[in-house]
Amino acid sequence: MFTATGNDWAQRAAVLRLRTRMFIDGEWVDGSAEPLSPISPRDGRELPSISAASAQDVDHAVRSARRSFESGVWSGLAPRERGQLLIAFAQKIHDEAEELALTISLEMGKPIREALQTELRAVVNCFRWYGEAADKALDEVPVTAPGSLALVTREAAGVVAAVVPWNFPLTMTAWKLAPALAVGNSVVLKPAEHTTFSALRLAELAHEAGIPAGVLNVTPGTGQIAGRALGEHPDVDVVTFTGSPEVGRKFLGYSAASNGKRVWPELGGKTASLVMPDADLERAVRATADGCFYNQGQMCTASSRLLVPRAQRDRALEIAADVARTSLPSDPFSISTGMGAIVSERQLQSISGFVERAQEQGGELAAGTAERFTAVDGGSYFAPVVLGVTPAHEIAQREVFGPVLSVIGYDDVEDALAIANGTEFGLAAALWSNDLTTVHTLSRRLRAGIVWVNCFEEGDMTVPFGGVKGSGFGRDKSLHAMEKFTDLKTTWIALS
Ligand code: NAD
């Protein structure tokens, strides 16, 4: 089912029916802000314009979510019933997976194969998993004095706003929506400007699956208007956000200036892949380069820093350059394509600027250039770049969000750890070694929410995903994510 076949994806995209209006209270409605004008990065083609939400429209959506929450039409269902509806929703997504994958590929340039095999598979799995988990949570009865009974119960927080990025548009959305809905909240979703069509279709499928009107609303629009209005809204109880560190901190500010709502930020990263002298260099470097170039490098966990013993640096550069030269972008609609388009011209210019400045600062270019790459005429493409740099270079510190690998030589283990921990971020790290003691000691000392040992990008719905330091403190996935969307209530009952 999740295997992309055929070579007619471009023809299918040409007749794809794209939803272009806001989805509030189970209905398609027009927004009153200036419409969005999306462009497909595959070929620069203009896509249909999309209705965008103003602050008043956001208020309308929040009121609809609040109404549905208070009515109990969703929050009042038995958890098992909610779970069954989420599983029905997962099945709908499964049935429409090809259309959704194509929509993502069209709007943000991800290869159709990856959109289907990786993204849609993950989305279906996520809704199914939380659907199955919905009735597995237990409340607590602490041991108190004989004359009283205390109950500790978890209650849905109320109205949740989910504000998400474009790089894994439906995966990020599922990671927010599934746990929030499973515990009984109503949600307002603000998709990223580049990936609104897929979000709108998702909401429609939720509705068709039987999730009641008002429980899932979508307010497309700009971050400045629609995102901000959600952040500042006095009747939103929780904001779950994935995106850039700058905007994540804005949400903390919106909360402070409005109702002190809970904000769960999941922000950027600058993953270090730390190769110990005893590791298999070739294997570690190839996995790191693949992890850096995957999704055109537009990944918060992209392994963008490769740390190798100084004596192995030149060899590491050669191996990484070889991976770069064999990972060139191609048409996202071709099923053999592994690397697609960069989401937008603006993002492409930003990546190119990073590479130019790295060279000006003395970075050694081992593969690629700062120039754009042509895969499909009119599209936004960038071939992978490998650079030999020092930890102080801008490119070794800031998130590029593009296929650019920085290779850094280290002197000894302490130096390697200092470099690995020496950025503002702390999302993920990778460690390559066959020595048990090294693996355990170093993984404890890496300041990151996720550490991969002798692997990269392993993941499962059972384990949390999120970071520390500047990468934020939200956690998606696993049963823990459900806690973010509930409040603990203590009820004392006097028995005598
Ligand atoms: P972004 O922060 O620009 O946008 C994210 C969302 O916030 C979008 O929906 C956008 O419209 C909205 N937004 C933008 N400005 C806003 C404002 N002033 N007020 C309210 N909302 C606003 O990020 P992006 O470019 O879409 O995504 C890339 C970033 O996301 C990278 O930094 C990446 O590392 C991060 N990311 C993190 C994770 C993670 O799980 N930690 C996963 C994927 C992406």
Coordinates of C-alpha atoms and ligand atoms in Angstrom, one line a residue:
M1 CA 0.0 0.0 0.0
F2 CA 2.8 2.4 0.9
T3 CA 4.8 1.6 -2.2
A4 CA 4.9 4.2 -4.9
T5 CA 4.5 2.7 -8.3
G6 CA 3.7 4.1 -11.8
N7 CA 5.0 7.1 -13.6
D8 CA 1.9 9.1 -13.9
W9 CA 2.3 11.2 -10.8
A10 CA 2.6 14.5 -12.8
Q11 CA -0.7 13.7 -14.6
R12 CA -2.3 12.8 -11.4
A13 CA -1.1 16.1 -9.8
A14 CA -2.6 18.1 -12.6
V15 CA -6.1 16.9 -11.8
L16 CA -5.7 16.8 -8.0
R17 CA -8.6 18.5 -6.2
L18 CA -7.1 20.8 -3.7
R19 CA -9.1 22.2 -0.7
T20 CA -8.6 25.9 -0.4
R21 CA -10.9 27.2 2.4
M22 CA -10.7 27.1 6.1
F23 CA -12.3 24.2 7.9
I24 CA -14.3 25.3 11.0
D25 CA -17.1 23.6 12.8
G26 CA -17.2 20.9 10.2
E27 CA -17.7 23.4 7.3
W28 CA -15.6 25.0 4.6
V29 CA -15.5 28.7 5.2
D30 CA -13.7 31.7 3.7
G31 CA -11.1 33.5 5.7
S32 CA -10.9 37.3 5.8
A33 CA -7.1 37.8 5.7
E34 CA -5.2 38.1 2.5
P35 CA -5.2 34.7 0.8
L36 CA -2.0 32.6 0.6
S37 CA -0.4 32.2 -2.8
P38 CA 1.4 28.9 -2.7
I39 CA 4.0 27.9 -5.3
S40 CA 5.1 24.3 -6.0
P41 CA 8.9 24.1 -5.5
R42 CA 8.9 21.2 -8.0
D43 CA 8.6 23.5 -11.0
G44 CA 7.7 27.0 -9.7
R45 CA 4.1 26.6 -10.7
E46 CA 1.5 28.7 -9.0
L47 CA -1.0 26.6 -7.1
P48 CA -4.5 27.7 -6.2
S49 CA -4.7 30.5 -3.7
I50 CA -5.8 29.5 -0.2
S51 CA -8.2 31.4 2.1
A52 CA -6.3 32.7 5.1
A53 CA -7.5 33.3 8.7
S54 CA -7.6 36.7 10.4
A55 CA -7.6 37.1 14.1
Q56 CA -11.4 37.1 14.0
D57 CA -11.4 33.9 12.0
V58 CA -9.1 32.3 14.5
D59 CA -11.5 33.4 17.3
H60 CA -14.3 31.8 15.4
A61 CA -12.4 28.5 15.2
V62 CA -11.4 28.6 18.9
R63 CA -15.1 29.3 19.8
S64 CA -16.1 26.3 17.7
A65 CA -13.5 24.1 19.4
R66 CA -14.6 25.3 22.9
R67 CA -18.2 24.7 22.1
S68 CA -17.5 21.1 20.9
F69 CA -15.4 20.5 23.9
E70 CA -18.0 21.8 26.4
S71 CA -20.8 19.9 24.7
G72 CA -19.1 16.6 25.4
V73 CA -19.6 15.3 21.9
W74 CA -16.0 14.2 21.9
S75 CA -14.6 14.9 25.4
G76 CA -17.5 13.1 26.9
L77 CA -17.1 9.9 24.8
A78 CA -15.8 6.8 26.5
P79 CA -12.1 6.7 25.7
R80 CA -12.6 3.5 23.8
E81 CA -15.1 5.1 21.5
R82 CA -12.7 8.0 20.8
G83 CA -10.0 5.4 20.1
Q84 CA -12.2 3.6 17.6
L85 CA -12.9 6.8 15.8
L86 CA -9.2 7.6 15.6
I87 CA -8.6 4.2 14.2
A88 CA -11.3 4.8 11.6
F89 CA -9.6 8.1 10.8
A90 CA -6.3 6.2 10.4
Q91 CA -8.0 3.9 8.0
K92 CA -9.3 6.8 5.9
I93 CA -5.8 8.3 5.7
H94 CA -4.5 4.8 4.7
D95 CA -7.1 4.7 1.9
E96 CA -6.3 8.1 0.6
A97 CA -2.5 7.8 1.3
E98 CA -1.5 8.2 -2.4
E99 CA -3.5 11.4 -2.8
L100 CA -2.1 12.9 0.4
A101 CA 1.4 11.9 -0.5
L102 CA 1.0 13.5 -3.9
T103 CA -0.3 16.7 -2.3
I104 CA 2.7 16.9 0.0
S105 CA 5.1 16.2 -2.9
L106 CA 3.4 19.0 -4.9
E107 CA 3.3 21.6 -2.2
M108 CA 6.8 21.1 -0.6
G109 CA 8.8 19.1 -3.1
K110 CA 9.3 15.8 -1.1
P111 CA 9.9 12.8 -3.4
I112 CA 6.7 11.0 -3.9
R113 CA 8.3 7.7 -2.8
E114 CA 9.4 9.2 0.5
A115 CA 6.0 11.0 1.0
L116 CA 4.2 7.7 0.6
Q117 CA 6.6 5.2 2.2
T118 CA 7.8 7.3 5.1
E119 CA 5.5 10.1 5.8
L120 CA 2.1 8.6 5.1
R121 CA 3.1 5.3 6.8
A122 CA 4.1 7.3 9.9
V123 CA 0.9 9.3 9.9
V124 CA -1.4 6.2 9.7
N125 CA 0.7 4.5 12.3
C126 CA 0.5 7.5 14.6
F127 CA -3.3 7.8 14.6
R128 CA -3.8 4.1 14.9
W129 CA -1.3 3.9 17.8
Y130 CA -3.0 6.7 19.8
G131 CA -6.4 5.2 18.9
E132 CA -5.3 2.0 20.5
A133 CA -3.8 3.8 23.5
A134 CA -6.9 5.9 24.2
D135 CA -8.4 3.6 26.7
K136 CA -5.2 2.2 28.2
A137 CA -4.4 5.1 30.6
L138 CA -5.0 4.5 34.3
D139 CA -5.8 7.1 37.0
E140 CA -4.4 6.9 40.5
V141 CA -5.7 6.2 44.0
P142 CA -2.9 7.2 46.4
V143 CA -2.7 5.5 49.8
T144 CA -4.1 8.1 52.2
A145 CA -5.4 8.1 55.8
P146 CA -8.3 5.7 56.6
G147 CA -10.9 8.4 56.9
S148 CA -10.4 9.8 53.4
L149 CA -10.1 8.8 49.8
A150 CA -8.0 10.8 47.2
L151 CA -8.4 10.4 43.5
V152 CA -5.8 11.7 41.0
T153 CA -7.4 11.8 37.6
R154 CA -6.3 13.2 34.3
E155 CA -8.7 15.5 32.5
A156 CA -8.5 16.8 28.9
A157 CA -7.0 20.4 29.0
G158 CA -9.7 21.8 26.7
V159 CA -8.8 23.7 23.5
V160 CA -5.4 22.8 22.0
A161 CA -3.8 24.9 19.3
A162 CA -1.3 23.0 17.1
V163 CA 1.1 25.1 15.0
V164 CA 3.3 23.1 12.7
P165 CA 6.1 23.3 10.1
W166 CA 6.3 22.2 6.5
N167 CA 9.2 19.7 6.5
F168 CA 7.2 16.6 7.6
P169 CA 3.8 18.4 7.4
L170 CA 1.4 15.5 8.1
T171 CA 3.8 13.6 10.5
M172 CA 4.2 16.7 12.7
T173 CA 0.5 17.3 12.5
A174 CA -0.3 13.7 13.5
W175 CA 2.2 13.8 16.4
K176 CA 0.2 16.7 17.8
L177 CA -3.3 15.8 16.9
A178 CA -3.4 12.2 17.7
P179 CA -2.5 12.4 21.4
A180 CA -4.4 15.6 21.9
L181 CA -7.6 14.1 20.4
A182 CA -7.1 10.7 22.1
V183 CA -7.5 12.3 25.5
G184 CA -10.6 14.3 24.5
N185 CA -9.4 17.8 23.6
S186 CA -10.8 19.9 20.7
V187 CA -8.1 21.3 18.4
V188 CA -7.4 24.2 16.1
L189 CA -4.6 23.4 13.7
K190 CA -2.5 26.1 12.0
P191 CA -0.5 24.5 9.2
A192 CA 2.6 26.0 7.7
E193 CA 1.9 28.3 4.8
H194 CA 3.6 25.9 2.3
T195 CA 1.7 22.8 3.3
T196 CA -1.9 23.8 3.8
F197 CA -3.6 21.7 1.2
S198 CA -2.6 18.4 2.9
A199 CA -3.7 19.7 6.3
L200 CA -7.1 20.7 4.9
R201 CA -7.6 17.3 3.3
L202 CA -6.6 15.6 6.5
A203 CA -9.3 17.5 8.4
E204 CA -11.9 16.5 5.8
L205 CA -11.0 12.9 6.3
A206 CA -11.3 13.3 10.1
H207 CA -14.8 14.6 9.5
E208 CA -15.6 11.7 7.1
A209 CA -14.3 9.2 9.7
G210 CA -16.9 10.5 12.2
I211 CA -14.9 12.9 14.3
P212 CA -17.6 15.4 15.3
A213 CA -17.8 18.9 13.9
G214 CA -15.8 21.5 15.8
V215 CA -13.4 18.9 17.3
L216 CA -10.8 19.5 14.6
N217 CA -10.6 22.9 13.0
V218 CA -8.0 24.2 10.5
T219 CA -7.2 27.9 10.2
P220 CA -4.7 28.3 7.3
G221 CA -2.8 31.6 7.3
T222 CA 0.4 33.3 8.1
G223 CA 2.4 32.9 11.2
Q224 CA 2.2 36.6 11.9
I225 CA -1.6 36.7 11.8
A226 CA -3.2 33.2 12.3
G227 CA -0.3 31.7 14.3
R228 CA 0.0 34.7 16.6
A229 CA -3.8 34.9 17.1
L230 CA -3.8 31.4 18.4
G231 CA -0.8 32.1 20.6
E232 CA -2.5 35.1 22.1
H233 CA -6.0 33.8 22.3
P234 CA -7.3 33.8 25.9
D235 CA -9.4 30.7 25.4
V236 CA -6.7 28.4 24.1
D237 CA -5.5 26.1 26.9
V238 CA -2.4 24.5 25.3
V239 CA -0.2 25.4 22.4
T240 CA 1.8 22.6 20.8
F241 CA 4.4 24.0 18.4
T242 CA 7.1 22.6 16.2
G243 CA 9.2 25.1 14.3
S244 CA 12.1 27.5 14.6
P245 CA 13.6 28.6 17.9
E246 CA 12.7 32.2 17.2
V247 CA 9.0 31.5 16.7
G248 CA 9.0 29.0 19.6
R249 CA 10.2 31.7 21.9
K250 CA 7.5 34.0 20.5
F251 CA 4.9 31.5 21.6
L252 CA 6.2 31.6 25.1
G253 CA 5.9 35.4 25.0
Y254 CA 2.3 35.2 23.6
S255 CA 1.4 33.0 26.5
A256 CA 3.0 35.3 29.1
A257 CA 1.1 38.2 27.6
S258 CA -2.2 36.5 27.4
N259 CA -3.6 33.7 29.7
G260 CA -0.4 31.8 30.7
K261 CA -1.4 28.9 28.5
R262 CA 0.9 25.9 28.4
V263 CA 3.3 26.0 25.4
W264 CA 5.1 22.9 24.3
P265 CA 7.9 24.0 22.0
E266 CA 9.9 21.6 19.8
L267 CA 12.5 23.6 18.0
G268 CA 15.5 23.3 15.8
G269 CA 18.6 21.2 16.1
K270 CA 22.3 20.9 15.1
T271 CA 22.8 17.1 15.5
A272 CA 26.4 16.0 16.1
S273 CA 27.4 12.6 14.8
L274 CA 30.4 11.7 16.9
V275 CA 32.7 9.0 15.5
M276 CA 35.0 7.4 18.0
P277 CA 38.4 6.2 16.8
D278 CA 37.4 2.5 17.1
A279 CA 34.3 2.9 15.0
D280 CA 33.8 1.7 11.4
L281 CA 34.5 5.1 9.7
E282 CA 33.0 4.3 6.4
R283 CA 29.7 3.1 7.9
A284 CA 29.5 6.0 10.3
V285 CA 30.2 8.7 7.7
R286 CA 27.8 7.2 5.1
A287 CA 25.0 7.0 7.6
T288 CA 25.7 10.6 8.8
A289 CA 25.8 12.0 5.3
D290 CA 22.6 10.2 4.4
G291 CA 21.0 11.5 7.7
C292 CA 22.1 15.0 6.7
F293 CA 20.8 15.0 3.2
Y294 CA 17.6 13.1 3.8
N295 CA 14.4 15.2 3.1
Q296 CA 16.8 17.7 1.3
G297 CA 18.4 18.3 4.7
Q298 CA 15.2 20.0 5.9
M299 CA 15.1 18.1 9.2
C300 CA 15.4 19.2 12.7
T301 CA 17.4 16.1 13.5
A302 CA 19.6 16.3 10.3
S303 CA 23.1 15.1 11.3
S304 CA 24.6 18.3 10.1
R305 CA 27.9 18.0 12.0
L306 CA 30.2 15.0 11.6
L307 CA 32.9 14.9 14.3
V308 CA 35.8 12.6 13.5
P309 CA 39.3 12.1 15.0
R310 CA 41.6 14.7 13.3
A311 CA 43.7 12.0 11.7
Q312 CA 40.6 10.7 9.9
R313 CA 39.2 14.0 8.8
D314 CA 40.4 13.9 5.2
R315 CA 39.2 10.4 4.6
A316 CA 35.8 11.3 6.2
L317 CA 35.6 14.3 3.8
E318 CA 36.2 11.9 0.8
I319 CA 33.6 9.4 1.9
A320 CA 31.0 12.1 2.6
A321 CA 31.7 13.8 -0.7
D322 CA 31.1 10.5 -2.4
V323 CA 27.7 10.2 -0.8
A324 CA 26.9 13.9 -1.8
R325 CA 27.8 13.3 -5.4
T326 CA 25.5 10.2 -5.6
S327 CA 22.6 12.0 -3.9
L328 CA 21.7 14.6 -6.5
P329 CA 18.2 16.1 -6.6
S330 CA 15.7 14.9 -9.2
D331 CA 12.0 15.2 -10.1
P332 CA 9.9 14.6 -6.9
F333 CA 7.3 13.0 -9.1
S334 CA 9.6 10.3 -10.3
I335 CA 9.4 7.1 -8.2
S336 CA 13.2 6.6 -8.4
T337 CA 13.9 10.0 -6.8
G338 CA 15.5 10.0 -3.4
M339 CA 16.2 13.8 -3.1
G340 CA 13.6 16.3 -4.2
A341 CA 13.1 20.1 -4.1
I342 CA 13.9 22.7 -1.4
V343 CA 10.6 24.0 0.0
S344 CA 10.9 27.5 -1.5
E345 CA 13.1 29.9 -3.3
R346 CA 13.6 31.8 0.0
Q347 CA 14.8 28.7 1.7
L348 CA 17.1 27.9 -1.2
Q349 CA 18.7 31.4 -1.0
S350 CA 19.2 31.0 2.7
I351 CA 21.0 27.6 2.3
S352 CA 23.1 29.1 -0.5
G353 CA 24.0 32.1 1.7
F354 CA 25.2 29.7 4.5
V355 CA 27.5 27.9 2.0
E356 CA 28.9 31.2 0.6
R357 CA 29.7 32.6 4.0
A358 CA 31.2 29.2 5.1
Q359 CA 33.6 29.5 2.2
E360 CA 34.4 33.1 2.9
Q361 CA 35.2 32.1 6.5
G362 CA 37.7 29.5 5.3
G363 CA 35.5 26.4 5.0
E364 CA 36.9 23.8 2.7
L365 CA 34.4 22.7 0.0
A366 CA 34.7 18.9 -0.6
A367 CA 31.4 18.5 -2.6
G368 CA 28.7 20.7 -4.1
T369 CA 28.6 24.4 -4.6
A370 CA 26.6 27.4 -3.3
E371 CA 24.8 27.6 -6.7
R372 CA 21.3 26.2 -7.3
F373 CA 20.9 22.9 -9.1
T374 CA 18.5 22.3 -12.0
A375 CA 16.4 19.1 -11.8
V376 CA 13.1 20.3 -13.2
D377 CA 12.9 23.7 -14.9
G378 CA 11.5 26.5 -12.7
G379 CA 12.0 24.4 -9.5
S380 CA 14.0 25.0 -6.4
Y381 CA 16.8 22.5 -6.1
F382 CA 20.1 22.4 -4.3
A383 CA 22.7 19.6 -4.5
P384 CA 24.3 18.3 -1.3
V385 CA 27.3 20.1 0.0
V386 CA 30.2 18.8 2.2
L387 CA 32.4 21.3 4.0
G388 CA 35.5 20.9 6.2
V389 CA 35.1 23.5 8.9
T390 CA 36.0 24.4 12.5
P391 CA 33.5 24.4 15.4
A392 CA 33.5 28.2 15.5
H393 CA 32.3 28.6 11.9
E394 CA 28.8 30.0 11.6
I395 CA 27.8 26.8 9.6
A396 CA 28.9 24.6 12.5
Q397 CA 26.7 26.6 14.9
R398 CA 23.5 27.6 13.2
E399 CA 20.8 25.4 11.7
V400 CA 20.9 25.5 7.9
F401 CA 17.9 23.3 7.2
G402 CA 19.4 22.2 3.9
P403 CA 21.6 19.4 2.6
V404 CA 24.9 20.8 4.0
L405 CA 27.3 18.6 6.0
S406 CA 30.0 20.2 8.2
V407 CA 32.9 17.9 8.9
I408 CA 35.0 18.7 12.0
G409 CA 38.2 17.1 13.3
Y410 CA 38.6 16.7 17.0
D411 CA 41.7 16.1 19.2
D412 CA 40.5 13.7 21.9
V413 CA 37.2 12.6 23.6
E414 CA 36.9 15.6 25.8
D415 CA 37.4 17.9 22.8
A416 CA 34.8 15.9 20.8
L417 CA 32.2 16.2 23.6
A418 CA 32.8 19.9 24.0
I419 CA 32.2 20.4 20.3
A420 CA 29.2 18.1 20.3
N421 CA 27.6 20.0 23.2
G422 CA 28.9 23.4 22.0
T423 CA 25.9 24.8 20.2
E424 CA 22.7 26.4 21.5
F425 CA 20.7 23.2 20.5
G426 CA 20.2 19.9 22.1
L427 CA 17.8 17.9 20.0
A428 CA 19.7 14.8 19.0
A429 CA 23.2 13.3 18.8
A430 CA 24.7 10.2 17.2
L431 CA 27.6 8.2 18.6
W432 CA 29.6 5.6 16.8
S433 CA 31.7 3.2 18.8
N434 CA 31.9 -0.5 19.6
D435 CA 33.2 0.0 23.1
L436 CA 30.5 -0.6 25.7
T437 CA 31.9 1.7 28.3
T438 CA 32.5 4.5 25.8
V439 CA 29.0 4.2 24.5
H440 CA 27.4 4.4 28.0
T441 CA 29.6 7.1 29.3
L442 CA 29.4 9.4 26.3
S443 CA 25.7 9.0 25.7
R444 CA 25.1 10.2 29.3
R445 CA 27.3 13.2 28.7
L446 CA 25.7 14.3 25.4
R447 CA 23.2 17.0 26.1
A448 CA 20.5 15.9 23.7
G449 CA 16.9 14.6 24.0
I450 CA 17.8 11.7 21.7
V451 CA 21.0 9.8 21.3
W452 CA 21.5 7.2 18.6
V453 CA 24.2 4.7 19.1
N454 CA 25.6 3.0 16.0
C455 CA 22.4 4.0 14.1
F456 CA 20.7 7.1 12.9
E457 CA 17.1 8.2 12.9
E458 CA 15.8 5.1 14.6
G459 CA 12.4 5.8 16.0
D460 CA 9.1 4.3 17.0
M461 CA 5.8 5.5 18.4
T462 CA 6.6 4.0 21.7
V463 CA 9.5 6.4 22.4
P464 CA 9.5 10.2 23.1
F465 CA 10.9 12.7 20.6
G466 CA 12.2 16.1 21.6
G467 CA 15.2 18.0 22.9
V468 CA 16.8 20.1 25.6
K469 CA 18.4 23.6 25.6
G470 CA 17.5 25.7 22.7
S471 CA 15.7 22.8 21.0
G472 CA 12.8 23.3 23.4
F473 CA 11.3 21.0 25.9
G474 CA 8.2 19.5 24.3
R475 CA 8.0 15.8 23.7
D476 CA 6.1 14.2 20.9
K477 CA 5.2 10.5 20.5
S478 CA 4.8 7.8 23.2
L479 CA 2.3 7.7 26.1
H480 CA 4.1 10.7 27.5
A481 CA 2.7 13.0 24.8
M482 CA -0.8 12.4 26.1
E483 CA 0.3 14.0 29.4
K484 CA 1.0 17.3 27.7
F485 CA -2.7 17.6 26.8
T486 CA -4.2 16.8 30.2
D487 CA -4.5 18.4 33.6
L488 CA -4.1 16.5 36.9
K489 CA -7.1 16.8 39.2
T490 CA -7.0 15.8 42.8
T491 CA -10.4 14.9 44.4
W492 CA -10.6 14.4 48.2
I493 CA -13.5 12.5 49.6
A494 CA -14.1 12.5 53.3
L495 CA -15.2 9.0 54.4
S496 CA -15.9 9.9 58.0
Ligands
NAD1 P1 8.7 28.4 11.5 O1 9.1 28.6 13.0 O2 9.0 29.5 10.6 O3 7.2 28.1 11.3 C1 6.6 27.1 12.1 C2 5.1 27.5 12.2 O4 5.0 28.7 13.0 C3 4.4 27.8 10.9 O5 3.1 27.2 10.9 C4 4.4 29.3 10.8 O6 3.3 29.8 10.1 C5 4.2 29.6 12.3 N1 4.8 31.0 12.6 C6 5.8 31.6 12.0 N2 5.9 32.9 12.5 C7 5.0 33.0 13.5 C8 4.7 34.0 14.5 N3 5.4 35.1 14.5 N4 3.8 33.7 15.4 C9 3.1 32.6 15.4 N5 3.3 31.6 14.5 C10 4.3 31.7 13.6 O7 9.5 27.1 11.1 P2 9.5 26.3 9.7 O8 10.3 27.1 8.8 O9 8.1 26.0 9.2 O10 10.2 25.0 10.0 C11 11.5 24.8 10.2 C12 11.9 24.8 11.7 O11 11.2 23.8 12.4 C13 13.3 24.5 11.9 O12 13.9 25.3 12.8 C14 13.3 23.0 12.4 O13 14.4 22.6 13.1 C15 12.0 23.0 13.2 N6 11.5 21.7 13.3 C16 11.6 21.1 14.6 C17 11.2 19.8 14.8 C18 11.2 19.1 16.1 O14 10.5 18.2 16.4 N7 12.0 19.6 17.1 C19 10.6 19.1 13.7 C20 10.6 19.7 12.5 C21 11.0 21.0 12.3

